[in-house]
Short mmCIF file of C-alpha atoms (C1' of nucleotides) in Angstrom, two decimals:
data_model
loop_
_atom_site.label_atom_id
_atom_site.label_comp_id
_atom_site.label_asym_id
_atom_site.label_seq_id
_atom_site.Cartn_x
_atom_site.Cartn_y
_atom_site.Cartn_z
CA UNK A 1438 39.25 -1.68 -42.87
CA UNK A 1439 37.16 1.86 -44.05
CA UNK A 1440 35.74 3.07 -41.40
CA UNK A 1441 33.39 4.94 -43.25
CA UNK A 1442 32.21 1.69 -45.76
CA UNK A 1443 31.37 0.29 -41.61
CA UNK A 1444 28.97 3.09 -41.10
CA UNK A 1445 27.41 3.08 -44.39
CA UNK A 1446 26.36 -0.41 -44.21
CA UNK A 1447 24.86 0.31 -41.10
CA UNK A 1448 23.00 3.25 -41.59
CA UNK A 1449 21.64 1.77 -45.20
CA UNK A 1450 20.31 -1.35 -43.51
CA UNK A 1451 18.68 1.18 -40.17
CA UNK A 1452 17.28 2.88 -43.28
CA UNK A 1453 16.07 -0.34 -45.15
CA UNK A 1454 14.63 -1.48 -42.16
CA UNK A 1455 12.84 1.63 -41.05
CA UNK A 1456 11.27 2.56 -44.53
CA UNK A 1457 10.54 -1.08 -46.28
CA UNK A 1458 10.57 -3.12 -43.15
CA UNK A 1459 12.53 -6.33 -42.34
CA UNK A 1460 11.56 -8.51 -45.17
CA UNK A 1461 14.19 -5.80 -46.96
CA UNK A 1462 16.93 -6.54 -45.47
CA UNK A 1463 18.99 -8.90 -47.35
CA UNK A 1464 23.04 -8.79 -47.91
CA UNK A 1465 22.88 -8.72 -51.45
CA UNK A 1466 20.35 -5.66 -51.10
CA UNK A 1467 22.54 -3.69 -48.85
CA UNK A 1468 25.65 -4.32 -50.83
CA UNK A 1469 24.00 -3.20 -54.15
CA UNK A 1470 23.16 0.06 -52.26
CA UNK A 1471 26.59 0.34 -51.01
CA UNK A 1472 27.90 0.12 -53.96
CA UNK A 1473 29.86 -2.65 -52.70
CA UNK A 1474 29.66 -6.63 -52.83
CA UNK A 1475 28.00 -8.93 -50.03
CA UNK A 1476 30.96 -9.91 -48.59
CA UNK A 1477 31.48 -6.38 -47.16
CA UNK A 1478 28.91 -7.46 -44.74
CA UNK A 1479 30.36 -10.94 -43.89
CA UNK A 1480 34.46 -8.64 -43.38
CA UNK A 1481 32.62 -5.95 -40.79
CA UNK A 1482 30.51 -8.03 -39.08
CA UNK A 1483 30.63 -11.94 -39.70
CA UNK A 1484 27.19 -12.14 -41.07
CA UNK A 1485 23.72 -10.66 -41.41
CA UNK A 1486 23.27 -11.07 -37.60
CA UNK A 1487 25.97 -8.97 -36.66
CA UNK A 1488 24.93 -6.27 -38.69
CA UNK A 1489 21.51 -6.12 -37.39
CA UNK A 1490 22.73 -6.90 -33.77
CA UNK A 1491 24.43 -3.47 -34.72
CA UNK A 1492 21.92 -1.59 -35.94
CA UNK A 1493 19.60 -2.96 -32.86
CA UNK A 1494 22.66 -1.22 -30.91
CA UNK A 1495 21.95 1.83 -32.82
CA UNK A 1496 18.11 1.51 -31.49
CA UNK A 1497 18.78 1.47 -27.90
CA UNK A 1498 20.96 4.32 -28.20
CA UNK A 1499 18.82 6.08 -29.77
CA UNK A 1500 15.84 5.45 -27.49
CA UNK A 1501 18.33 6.18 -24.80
CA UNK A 1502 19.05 9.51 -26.13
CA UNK A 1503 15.29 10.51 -26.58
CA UNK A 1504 14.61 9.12 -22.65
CA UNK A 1505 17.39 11.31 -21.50
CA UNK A 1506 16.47 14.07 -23.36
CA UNK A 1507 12.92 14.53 -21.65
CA UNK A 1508 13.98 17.72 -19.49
CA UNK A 1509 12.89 17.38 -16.04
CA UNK A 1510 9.75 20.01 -15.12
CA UNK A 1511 8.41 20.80 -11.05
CA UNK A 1512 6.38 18.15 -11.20
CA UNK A 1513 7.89 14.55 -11.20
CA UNK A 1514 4.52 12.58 -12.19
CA UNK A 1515 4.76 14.97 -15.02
CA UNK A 1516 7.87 13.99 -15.52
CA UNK A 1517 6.43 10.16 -15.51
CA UNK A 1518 4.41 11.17 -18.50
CA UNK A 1519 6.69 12.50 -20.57
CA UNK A 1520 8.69 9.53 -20.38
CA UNK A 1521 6.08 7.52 -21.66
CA UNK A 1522 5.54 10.05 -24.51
CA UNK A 1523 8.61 9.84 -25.78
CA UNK A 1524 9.28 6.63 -24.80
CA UNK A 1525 5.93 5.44 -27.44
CA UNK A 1526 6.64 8.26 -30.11
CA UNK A 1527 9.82 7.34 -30.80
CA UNK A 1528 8.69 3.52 -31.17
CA UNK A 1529 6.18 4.52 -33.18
CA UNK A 1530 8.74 6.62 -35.71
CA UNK A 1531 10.40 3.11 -35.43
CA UNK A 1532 8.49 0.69 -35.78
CA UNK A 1533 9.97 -2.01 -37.70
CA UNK A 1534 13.23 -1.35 -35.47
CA UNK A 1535 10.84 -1.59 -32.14
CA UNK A 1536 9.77 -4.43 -33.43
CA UNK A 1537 13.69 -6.56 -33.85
CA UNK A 1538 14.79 -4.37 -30.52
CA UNK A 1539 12.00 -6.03 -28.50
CA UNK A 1540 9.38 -8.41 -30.02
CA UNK A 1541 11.81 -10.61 -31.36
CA UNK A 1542 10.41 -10.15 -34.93
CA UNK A 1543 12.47 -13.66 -36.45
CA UNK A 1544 14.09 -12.19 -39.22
CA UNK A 1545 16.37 -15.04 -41.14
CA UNK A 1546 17.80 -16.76 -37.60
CA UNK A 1547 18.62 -13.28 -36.08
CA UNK A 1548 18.34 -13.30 -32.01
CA UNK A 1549 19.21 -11.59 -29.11
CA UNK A 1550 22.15 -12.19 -26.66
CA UNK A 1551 22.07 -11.15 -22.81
CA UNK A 1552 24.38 -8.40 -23.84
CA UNK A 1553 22.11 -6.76 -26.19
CA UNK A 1554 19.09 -7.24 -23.53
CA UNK A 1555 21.24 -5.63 -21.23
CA UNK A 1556 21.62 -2.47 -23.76
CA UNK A 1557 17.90 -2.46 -23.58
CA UNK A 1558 17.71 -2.59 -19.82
CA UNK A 1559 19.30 0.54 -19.89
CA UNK A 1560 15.84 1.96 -20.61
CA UNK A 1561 14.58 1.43 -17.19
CA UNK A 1562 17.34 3.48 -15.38
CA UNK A 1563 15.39 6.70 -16.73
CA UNK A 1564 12.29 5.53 -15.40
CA UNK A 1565 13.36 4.07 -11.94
CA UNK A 1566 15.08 7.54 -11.33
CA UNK A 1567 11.86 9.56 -12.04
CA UNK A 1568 9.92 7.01 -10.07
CA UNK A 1569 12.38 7.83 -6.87
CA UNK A 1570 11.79 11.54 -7.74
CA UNK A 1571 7.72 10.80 -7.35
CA UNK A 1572 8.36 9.02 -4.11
CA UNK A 1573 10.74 11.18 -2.88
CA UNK A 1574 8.19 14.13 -3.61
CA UNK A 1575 5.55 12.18 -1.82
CA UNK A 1576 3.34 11.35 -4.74
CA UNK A 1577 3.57 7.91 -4.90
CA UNK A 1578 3.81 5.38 -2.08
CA UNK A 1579 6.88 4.59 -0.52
CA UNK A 1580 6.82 1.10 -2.64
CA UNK A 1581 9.71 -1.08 -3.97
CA UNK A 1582 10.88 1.74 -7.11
CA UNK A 1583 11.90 -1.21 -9.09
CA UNK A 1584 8.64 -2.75 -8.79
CA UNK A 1585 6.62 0.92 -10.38
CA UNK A 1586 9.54 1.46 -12.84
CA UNK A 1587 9.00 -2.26 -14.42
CA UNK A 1588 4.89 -1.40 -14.30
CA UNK A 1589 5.37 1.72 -16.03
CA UNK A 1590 8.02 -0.19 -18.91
CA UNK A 1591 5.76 -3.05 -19.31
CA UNK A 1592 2.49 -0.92 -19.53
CA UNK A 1593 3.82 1.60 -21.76
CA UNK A 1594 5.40 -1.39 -23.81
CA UNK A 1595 2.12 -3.09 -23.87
CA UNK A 1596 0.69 -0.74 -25.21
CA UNK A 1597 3.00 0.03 -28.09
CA UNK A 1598 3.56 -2.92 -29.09
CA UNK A 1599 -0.38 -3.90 -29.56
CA UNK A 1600 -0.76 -0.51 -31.30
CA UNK A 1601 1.90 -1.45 -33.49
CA UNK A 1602 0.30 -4.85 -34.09
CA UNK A 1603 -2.56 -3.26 -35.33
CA UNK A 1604 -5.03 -3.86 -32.57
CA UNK A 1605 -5.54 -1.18 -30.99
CA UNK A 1606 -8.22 0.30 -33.83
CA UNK A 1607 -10.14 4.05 -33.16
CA UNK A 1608 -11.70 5.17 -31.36
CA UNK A 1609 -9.90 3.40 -28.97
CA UNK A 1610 -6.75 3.51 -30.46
CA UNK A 1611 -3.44 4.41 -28.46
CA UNK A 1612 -3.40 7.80 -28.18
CA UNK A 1613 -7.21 7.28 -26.46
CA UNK A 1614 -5.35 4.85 -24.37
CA UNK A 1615 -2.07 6.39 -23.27
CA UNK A 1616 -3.15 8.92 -20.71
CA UNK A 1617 -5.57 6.81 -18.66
CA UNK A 1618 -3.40 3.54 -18.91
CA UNK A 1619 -1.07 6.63 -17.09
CA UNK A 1620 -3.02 7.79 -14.73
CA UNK A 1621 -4.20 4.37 -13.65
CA UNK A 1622 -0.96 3.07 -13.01
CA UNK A 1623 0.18 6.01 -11.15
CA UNK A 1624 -3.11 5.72 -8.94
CA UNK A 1625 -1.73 2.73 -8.31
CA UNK A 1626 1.01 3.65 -7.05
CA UNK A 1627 -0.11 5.38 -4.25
CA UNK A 1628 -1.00 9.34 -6.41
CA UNK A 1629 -3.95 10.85 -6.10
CA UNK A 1630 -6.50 10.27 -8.89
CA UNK A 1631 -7.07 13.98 -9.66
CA UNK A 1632 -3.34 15.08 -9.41
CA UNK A 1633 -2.20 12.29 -11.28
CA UNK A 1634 -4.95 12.97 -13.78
CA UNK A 1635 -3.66 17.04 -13.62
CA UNK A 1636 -0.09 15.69 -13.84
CA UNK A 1637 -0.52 13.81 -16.99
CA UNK A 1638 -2.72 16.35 -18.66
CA UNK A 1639 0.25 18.93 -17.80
CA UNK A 1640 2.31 16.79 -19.71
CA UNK A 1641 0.24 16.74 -22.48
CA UNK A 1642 0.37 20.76 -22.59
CA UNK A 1643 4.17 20.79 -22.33
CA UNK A 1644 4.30 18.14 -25.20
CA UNK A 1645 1.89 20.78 -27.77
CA UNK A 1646 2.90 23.85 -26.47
CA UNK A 1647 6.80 22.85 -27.38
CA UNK A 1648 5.56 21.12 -30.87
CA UNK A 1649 3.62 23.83 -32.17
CA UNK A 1650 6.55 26.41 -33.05
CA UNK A 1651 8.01 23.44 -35.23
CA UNK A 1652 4.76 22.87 -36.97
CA UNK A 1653 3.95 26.65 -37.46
CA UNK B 715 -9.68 -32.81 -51.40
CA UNK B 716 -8.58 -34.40 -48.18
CA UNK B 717 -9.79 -32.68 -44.97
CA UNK B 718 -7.69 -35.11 -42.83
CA UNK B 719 -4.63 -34.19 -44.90
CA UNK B 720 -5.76 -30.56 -44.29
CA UNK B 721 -5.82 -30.29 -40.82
CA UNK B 722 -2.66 -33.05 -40.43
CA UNK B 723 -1.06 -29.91 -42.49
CA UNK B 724 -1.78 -27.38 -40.04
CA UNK B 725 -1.02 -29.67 -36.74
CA UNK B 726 2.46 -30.18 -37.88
CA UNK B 727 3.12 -26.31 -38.87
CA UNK B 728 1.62 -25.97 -35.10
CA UNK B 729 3.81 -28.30 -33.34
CA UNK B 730 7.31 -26.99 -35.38
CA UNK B 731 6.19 -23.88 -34.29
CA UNK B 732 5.96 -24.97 -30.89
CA UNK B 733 8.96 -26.94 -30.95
CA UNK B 734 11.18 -25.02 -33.29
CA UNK B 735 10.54 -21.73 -33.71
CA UNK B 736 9.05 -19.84 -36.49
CA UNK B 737 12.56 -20.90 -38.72
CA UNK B 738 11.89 -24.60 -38.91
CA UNK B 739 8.52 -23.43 -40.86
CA UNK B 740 9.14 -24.17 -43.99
CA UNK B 741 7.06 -25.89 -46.81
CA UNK B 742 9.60 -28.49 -48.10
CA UNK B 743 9.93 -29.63 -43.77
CA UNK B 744 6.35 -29.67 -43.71
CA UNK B 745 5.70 -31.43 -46.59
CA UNK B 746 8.17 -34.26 -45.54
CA UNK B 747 6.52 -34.40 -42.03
CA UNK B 748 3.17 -34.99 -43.76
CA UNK B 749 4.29 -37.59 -46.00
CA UNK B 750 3.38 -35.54 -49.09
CA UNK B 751 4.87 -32.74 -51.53
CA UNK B 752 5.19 -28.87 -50.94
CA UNK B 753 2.12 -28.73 -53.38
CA UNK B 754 -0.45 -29.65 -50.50
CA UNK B 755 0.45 -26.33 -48.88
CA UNK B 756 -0.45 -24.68 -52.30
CA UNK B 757 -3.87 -26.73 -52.94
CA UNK B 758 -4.84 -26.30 -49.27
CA UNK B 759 -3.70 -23.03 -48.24
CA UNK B 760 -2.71 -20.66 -51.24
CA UNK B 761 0.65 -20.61 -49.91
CA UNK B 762 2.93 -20.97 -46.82
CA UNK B 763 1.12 -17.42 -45.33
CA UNK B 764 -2.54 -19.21 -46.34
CA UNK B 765 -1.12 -22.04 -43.39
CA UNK B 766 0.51 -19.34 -40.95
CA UNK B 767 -2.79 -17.69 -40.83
CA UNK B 768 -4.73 -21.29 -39.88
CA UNK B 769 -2.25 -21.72 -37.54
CA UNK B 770 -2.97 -18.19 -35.56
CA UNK B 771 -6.42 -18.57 -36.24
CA UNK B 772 -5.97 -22.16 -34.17
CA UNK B 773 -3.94 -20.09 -31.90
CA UNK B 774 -6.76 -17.21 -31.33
CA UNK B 775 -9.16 -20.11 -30.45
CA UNK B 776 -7.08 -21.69 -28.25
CA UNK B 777 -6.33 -18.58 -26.28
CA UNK B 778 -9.89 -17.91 -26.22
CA UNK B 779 -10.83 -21.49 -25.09
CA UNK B 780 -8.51 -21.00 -22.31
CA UNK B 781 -10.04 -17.85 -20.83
CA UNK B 782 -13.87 -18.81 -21.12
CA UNK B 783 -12.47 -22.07 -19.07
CA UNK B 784 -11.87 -19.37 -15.90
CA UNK B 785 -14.64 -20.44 -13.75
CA UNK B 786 -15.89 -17.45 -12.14
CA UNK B 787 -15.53 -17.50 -8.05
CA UNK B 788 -17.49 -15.03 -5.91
CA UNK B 789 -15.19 -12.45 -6.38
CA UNK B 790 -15.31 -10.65 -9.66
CA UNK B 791 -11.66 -8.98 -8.91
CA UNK B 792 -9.99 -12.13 -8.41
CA UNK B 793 -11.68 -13.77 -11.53
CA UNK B 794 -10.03 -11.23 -13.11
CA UNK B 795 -6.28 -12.01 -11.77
CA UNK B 796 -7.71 -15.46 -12.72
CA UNK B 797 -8.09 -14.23 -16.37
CA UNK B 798 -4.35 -12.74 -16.71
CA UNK B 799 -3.40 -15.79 -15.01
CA UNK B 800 -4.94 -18.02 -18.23
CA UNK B 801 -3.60 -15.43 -20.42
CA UNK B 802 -0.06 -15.38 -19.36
CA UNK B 803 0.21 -18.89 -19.21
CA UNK B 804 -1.29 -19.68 -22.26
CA UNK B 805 1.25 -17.42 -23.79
CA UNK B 806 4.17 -19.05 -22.06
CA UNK B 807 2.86 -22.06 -23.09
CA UNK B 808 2.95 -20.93 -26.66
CA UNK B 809 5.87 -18.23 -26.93
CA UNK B 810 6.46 -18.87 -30.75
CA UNK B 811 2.84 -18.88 -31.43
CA UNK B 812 2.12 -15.81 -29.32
CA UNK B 813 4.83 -13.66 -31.21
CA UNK B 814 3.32 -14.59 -34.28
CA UNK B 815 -0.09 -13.97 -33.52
CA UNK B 816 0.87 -10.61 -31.50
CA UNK B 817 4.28 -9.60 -32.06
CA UNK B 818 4.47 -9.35 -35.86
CA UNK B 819 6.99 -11.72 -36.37
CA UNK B 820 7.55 -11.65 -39.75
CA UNK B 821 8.14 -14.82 -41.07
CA UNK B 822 8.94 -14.93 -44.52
CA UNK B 823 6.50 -12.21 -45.80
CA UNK B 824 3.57 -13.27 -43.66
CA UNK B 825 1.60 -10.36 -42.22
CA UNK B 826 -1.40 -10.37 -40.43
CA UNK B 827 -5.01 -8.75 -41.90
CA UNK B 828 -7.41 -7.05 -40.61
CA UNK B 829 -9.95 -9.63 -40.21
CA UNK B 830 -6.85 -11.58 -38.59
CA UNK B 831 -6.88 -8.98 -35.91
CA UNK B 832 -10.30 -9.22 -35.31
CA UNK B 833 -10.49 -12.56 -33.69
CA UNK B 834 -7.29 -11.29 -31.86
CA UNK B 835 -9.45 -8.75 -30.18
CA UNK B 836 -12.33 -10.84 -29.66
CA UNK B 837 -9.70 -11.68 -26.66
CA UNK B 838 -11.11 -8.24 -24.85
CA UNK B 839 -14.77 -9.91 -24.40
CA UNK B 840 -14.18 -12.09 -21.41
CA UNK B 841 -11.77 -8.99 -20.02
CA UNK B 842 -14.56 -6.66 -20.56
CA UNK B 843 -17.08 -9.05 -18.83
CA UNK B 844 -15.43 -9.54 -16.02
CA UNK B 845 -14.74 -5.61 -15.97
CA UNK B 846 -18.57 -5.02 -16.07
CA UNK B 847 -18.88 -7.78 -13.01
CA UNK B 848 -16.15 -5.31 -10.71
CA UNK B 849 -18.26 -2.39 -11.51
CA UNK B 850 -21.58 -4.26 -11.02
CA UNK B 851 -20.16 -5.50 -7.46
CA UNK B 852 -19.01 -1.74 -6.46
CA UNK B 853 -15.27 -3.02 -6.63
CA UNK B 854 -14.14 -0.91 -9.44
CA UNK B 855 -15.23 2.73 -10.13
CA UNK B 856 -17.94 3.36 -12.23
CA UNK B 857 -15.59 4.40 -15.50
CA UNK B 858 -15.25 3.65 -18.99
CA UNK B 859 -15.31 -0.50 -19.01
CA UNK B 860 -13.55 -0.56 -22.28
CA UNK B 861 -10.95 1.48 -20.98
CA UNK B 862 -10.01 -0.16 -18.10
CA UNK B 863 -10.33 -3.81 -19.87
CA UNK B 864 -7.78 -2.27 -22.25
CA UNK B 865 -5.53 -1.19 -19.62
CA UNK B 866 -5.91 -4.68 -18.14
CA UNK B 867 -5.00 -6.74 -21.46
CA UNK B 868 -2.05 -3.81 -22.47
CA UNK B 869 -0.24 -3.97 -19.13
CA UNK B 870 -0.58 -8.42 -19.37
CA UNK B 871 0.20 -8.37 -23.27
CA UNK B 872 3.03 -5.92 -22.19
CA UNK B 873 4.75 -8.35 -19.23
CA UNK B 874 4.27 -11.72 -21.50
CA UNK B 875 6.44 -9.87 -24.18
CA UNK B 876 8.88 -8.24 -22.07
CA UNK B 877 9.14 -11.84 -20.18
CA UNK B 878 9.52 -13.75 -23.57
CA UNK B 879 11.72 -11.14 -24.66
CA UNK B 880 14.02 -12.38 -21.92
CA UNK B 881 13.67 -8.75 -20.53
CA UNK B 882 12.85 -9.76 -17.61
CA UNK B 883 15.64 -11.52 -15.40
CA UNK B 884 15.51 -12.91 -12.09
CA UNK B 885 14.76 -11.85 -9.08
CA UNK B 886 12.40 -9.23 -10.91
CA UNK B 887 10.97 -11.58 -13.29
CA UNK B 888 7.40 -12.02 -14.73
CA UNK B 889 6.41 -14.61 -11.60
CA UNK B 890 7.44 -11.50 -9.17
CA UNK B 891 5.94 -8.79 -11.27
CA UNK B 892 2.99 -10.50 -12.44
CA UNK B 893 0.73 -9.77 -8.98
CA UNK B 894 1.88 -6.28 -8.19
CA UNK B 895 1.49 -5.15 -11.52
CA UNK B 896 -2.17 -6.30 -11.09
CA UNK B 897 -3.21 -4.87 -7.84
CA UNK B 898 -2.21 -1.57 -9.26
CA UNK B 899 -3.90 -1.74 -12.10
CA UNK B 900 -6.61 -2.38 -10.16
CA UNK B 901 -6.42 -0.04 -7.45
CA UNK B 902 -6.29 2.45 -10.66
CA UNK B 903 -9.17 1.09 -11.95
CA UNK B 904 -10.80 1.99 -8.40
CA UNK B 905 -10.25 -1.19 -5.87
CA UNK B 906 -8.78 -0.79 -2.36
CA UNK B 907 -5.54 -1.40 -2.04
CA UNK B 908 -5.66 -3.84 0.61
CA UNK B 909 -9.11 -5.82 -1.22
CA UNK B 910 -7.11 -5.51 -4.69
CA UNK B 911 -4.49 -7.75 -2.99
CA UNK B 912 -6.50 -10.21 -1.00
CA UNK B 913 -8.30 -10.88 -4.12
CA UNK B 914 -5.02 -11.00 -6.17
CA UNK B 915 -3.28 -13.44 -3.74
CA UNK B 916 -6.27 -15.56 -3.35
CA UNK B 917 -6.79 -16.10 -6.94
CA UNK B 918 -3.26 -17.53 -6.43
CA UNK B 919 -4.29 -20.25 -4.12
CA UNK B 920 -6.89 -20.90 -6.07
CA UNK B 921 -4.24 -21.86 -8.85
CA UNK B 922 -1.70 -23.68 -6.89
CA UNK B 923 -4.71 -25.79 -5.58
CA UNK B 924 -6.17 -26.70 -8.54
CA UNK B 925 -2.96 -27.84 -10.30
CA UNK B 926 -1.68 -29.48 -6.85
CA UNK B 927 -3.71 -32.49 -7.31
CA UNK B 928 -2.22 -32.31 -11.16
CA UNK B 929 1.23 -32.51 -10.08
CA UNK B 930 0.75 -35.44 -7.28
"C1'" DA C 313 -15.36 -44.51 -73.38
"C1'" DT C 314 -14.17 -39.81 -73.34
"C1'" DT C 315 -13.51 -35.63 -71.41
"C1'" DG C 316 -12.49 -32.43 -67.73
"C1'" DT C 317 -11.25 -31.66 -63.18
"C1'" DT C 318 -8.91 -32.45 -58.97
"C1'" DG C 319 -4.77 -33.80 -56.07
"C1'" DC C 320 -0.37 -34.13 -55.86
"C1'" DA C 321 4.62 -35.50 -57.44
"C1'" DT C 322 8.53 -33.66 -59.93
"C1'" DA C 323 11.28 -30.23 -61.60
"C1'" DA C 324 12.57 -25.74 -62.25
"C1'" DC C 325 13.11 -20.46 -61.21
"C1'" DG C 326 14.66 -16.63 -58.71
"C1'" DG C 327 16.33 -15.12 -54.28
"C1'" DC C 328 18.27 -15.86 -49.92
"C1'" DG C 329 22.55 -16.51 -46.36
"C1'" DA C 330 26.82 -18.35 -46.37
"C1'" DT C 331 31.30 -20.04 -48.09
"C1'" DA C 332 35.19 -20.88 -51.17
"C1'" DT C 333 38.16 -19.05 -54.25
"C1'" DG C 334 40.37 -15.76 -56.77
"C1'" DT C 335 42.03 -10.89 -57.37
"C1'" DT C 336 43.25 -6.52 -56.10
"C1'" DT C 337 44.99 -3.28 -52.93
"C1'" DA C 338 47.61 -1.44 -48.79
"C1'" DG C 339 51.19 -1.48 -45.65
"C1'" DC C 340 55.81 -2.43 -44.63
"C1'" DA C 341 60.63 -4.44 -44.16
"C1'" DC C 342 64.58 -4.09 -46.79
"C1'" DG D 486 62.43 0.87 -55.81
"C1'" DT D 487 61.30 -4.63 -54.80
"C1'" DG D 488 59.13 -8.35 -52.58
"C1'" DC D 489 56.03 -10.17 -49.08
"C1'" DT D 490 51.94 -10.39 -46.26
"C1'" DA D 491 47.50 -9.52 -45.03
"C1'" DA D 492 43.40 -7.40 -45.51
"C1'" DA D 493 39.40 -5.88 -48.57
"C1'" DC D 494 36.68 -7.08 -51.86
"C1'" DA D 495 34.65 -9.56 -56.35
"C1'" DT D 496 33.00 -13.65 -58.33
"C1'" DA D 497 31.21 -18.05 -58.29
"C1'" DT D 498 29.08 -21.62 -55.98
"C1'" DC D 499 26.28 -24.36 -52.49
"C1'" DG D 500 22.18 -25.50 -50.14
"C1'" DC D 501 17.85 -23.83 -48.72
"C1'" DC D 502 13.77 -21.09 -49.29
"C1'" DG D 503 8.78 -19.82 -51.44
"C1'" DT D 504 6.68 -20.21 -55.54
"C1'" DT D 505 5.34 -21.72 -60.17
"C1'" DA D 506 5.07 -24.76 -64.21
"C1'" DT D 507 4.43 -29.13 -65.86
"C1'" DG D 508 3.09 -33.81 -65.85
"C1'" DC D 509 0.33 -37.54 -64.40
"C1'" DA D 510 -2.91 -40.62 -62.03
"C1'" DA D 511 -7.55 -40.95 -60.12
"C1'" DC D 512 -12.07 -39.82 -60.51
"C1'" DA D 513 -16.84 -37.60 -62.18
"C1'" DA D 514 -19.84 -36.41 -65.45
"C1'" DT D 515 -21.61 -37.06 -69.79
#
DNA sequence: ATTGTTGCATAACGGCGATATGTTTAGCAC
DNA sequence: GTGCTAAACATATCGCCGTTATGCAACAAT
């Protein structure tokens, strides 16, 4: 057992997947890039299910890692927003992986178990605790967190997966969308139009002003 | 040219999908169904995508059929909860055929164009109407109507995937999430809270008594 | 009647996931 | 060192897939 032949296989089919889609993915494909034979994928992990179940895996730690790395600012709605942001960029620089971690994109027999759901689950724990900061900070009404966390996932999800599908064209396309779907939902719960509406708009600052130094 | 072979073609790739999932579509299974060879698909279609694309066109239609049937009440915010109602349904209904007309589930090389996508968004029409009714009736704040129709069919499409997803598990499931997620939506778009609610709740009733008599 | 076209059956091709069957290598008791 | 065992991997094969090529029967037009 290599360790490092385990990785490779992994990281070649993340990368087949991310750069020519699923349709890409085949064992005999992988193995050629390995430099190995197909049955290196049936010894590490029983099949072609198990490796993408792994490389899924890979996804929701990774989307963990960018929702916990969204540091926390003064303002908690702020906060809200950047969650979202990152949350939808990094589905967007992952699309066809967004697509197998959550839309159930069919590809050769391949599903889900409750465990890996549960992985992805683990998103909401970012968003339930910055939901308790905007209550606790008295900008949203003292309503069931659970309740605003889920509404925040499932709008923000919404919306990424129709832009991914294509159907969100310009000039309304996502990034028209983003900041009012925002600032409707946190109306909604209980914020006040124009500071919510400030709020996201901070965000939106924050989100340039760090970009710009990387891009100059 | 046979047009009852034609549509018998598409009706059986319709009801594997429904049945079976996007795996059991396959030309040699459908041919066998049909009582003729995998050449009909060729001659009628161009190809198994040629039939996947009748079938989400049928899909599109059907979905559309279902949410001109909303009958409109007196209350243009509660037609509205009506309309997600349709929607969601309809998808539930249909979770195979929803993925592939939404979720990009690539089956065997079959990707959606843009003319595809088009009668997907001809969807947003009876949103947008009933949008334009909530402003008319000084329910909803005088804002951009394609905007908040947007937000209305991103935060639904976002809940039906998450809930077919199996992302959604009990006790916070679609069924509990469905009406909250509504009201706020709408109390972003500019409702009262307490009016957003009434109207939610009694486009409920107005469900549960229409398909009472259904169910006796 | 002949010719051309259409509709579909049959067979074949390349590619897929998966399995069966070697073959080679690595670790280890002695 | 030798011999044994088990794992890693290669090769070949199976059944299924979408697709294409080929053949053939029915029919239309001339």
């Amino acid at each position: 057992m290599d360790p490092r032949t385990h990785t490779v296989l992994i990281e070649i089919a993340a990368a087949l997947l991310a750069t020519e889609g699923p349709q890409a993915l085949s064992t005999r494909r992988i193995a050629a890039e390995a430099g190995t034979s197909t049955m290196a994928v049936y010894t590490y992990f029983g099949g072609m299910s198990g490796l993408v179940r792994e490389v899924v895996h890979e996804g929701f730690q990774r989307l963990e890692r960018h929702l916990t790395a969204v540091r926390s600012t003064s303002d908690p709605v702020a906060d809200m927003a950047l969650l979202g942001r990152a949350y939808r960029m990094n589905a967007l620089a992952n699309p066809h992986l967004y697509s197998v971690m959550f839309g159930g994109a069919s590809l050769s027999g391949f599903s889900l178990t409750d465990d890996d759901r549960q992985h992805g689950r683990y998103t909401l724990t970012s968003v339930v605790e910055c939901v308790a900061k905007c209550v606790a900070a008295g900008r949203f009404a003292d309503a069931d967190v659970a309740h605003v966390a889920h509404q925040m996932w499932i709008a923000t999800h919404g919306l990424v997966t129709l832009e991914l599908g294509g159907y969100l064209a310009a000039p309304l396309d996502g990034e028209a969308l983003f900041e009012p779907q925002l600032v409707a939902l946190m109306v909604g719960a209980g914020d006040r139009p124009d500071a919510a509406t400030r709020s996201v708009r901070s965000s939106r600052r924050r989100i340039e002003r760090e970009l710009s130094p990387q891009a100059g």
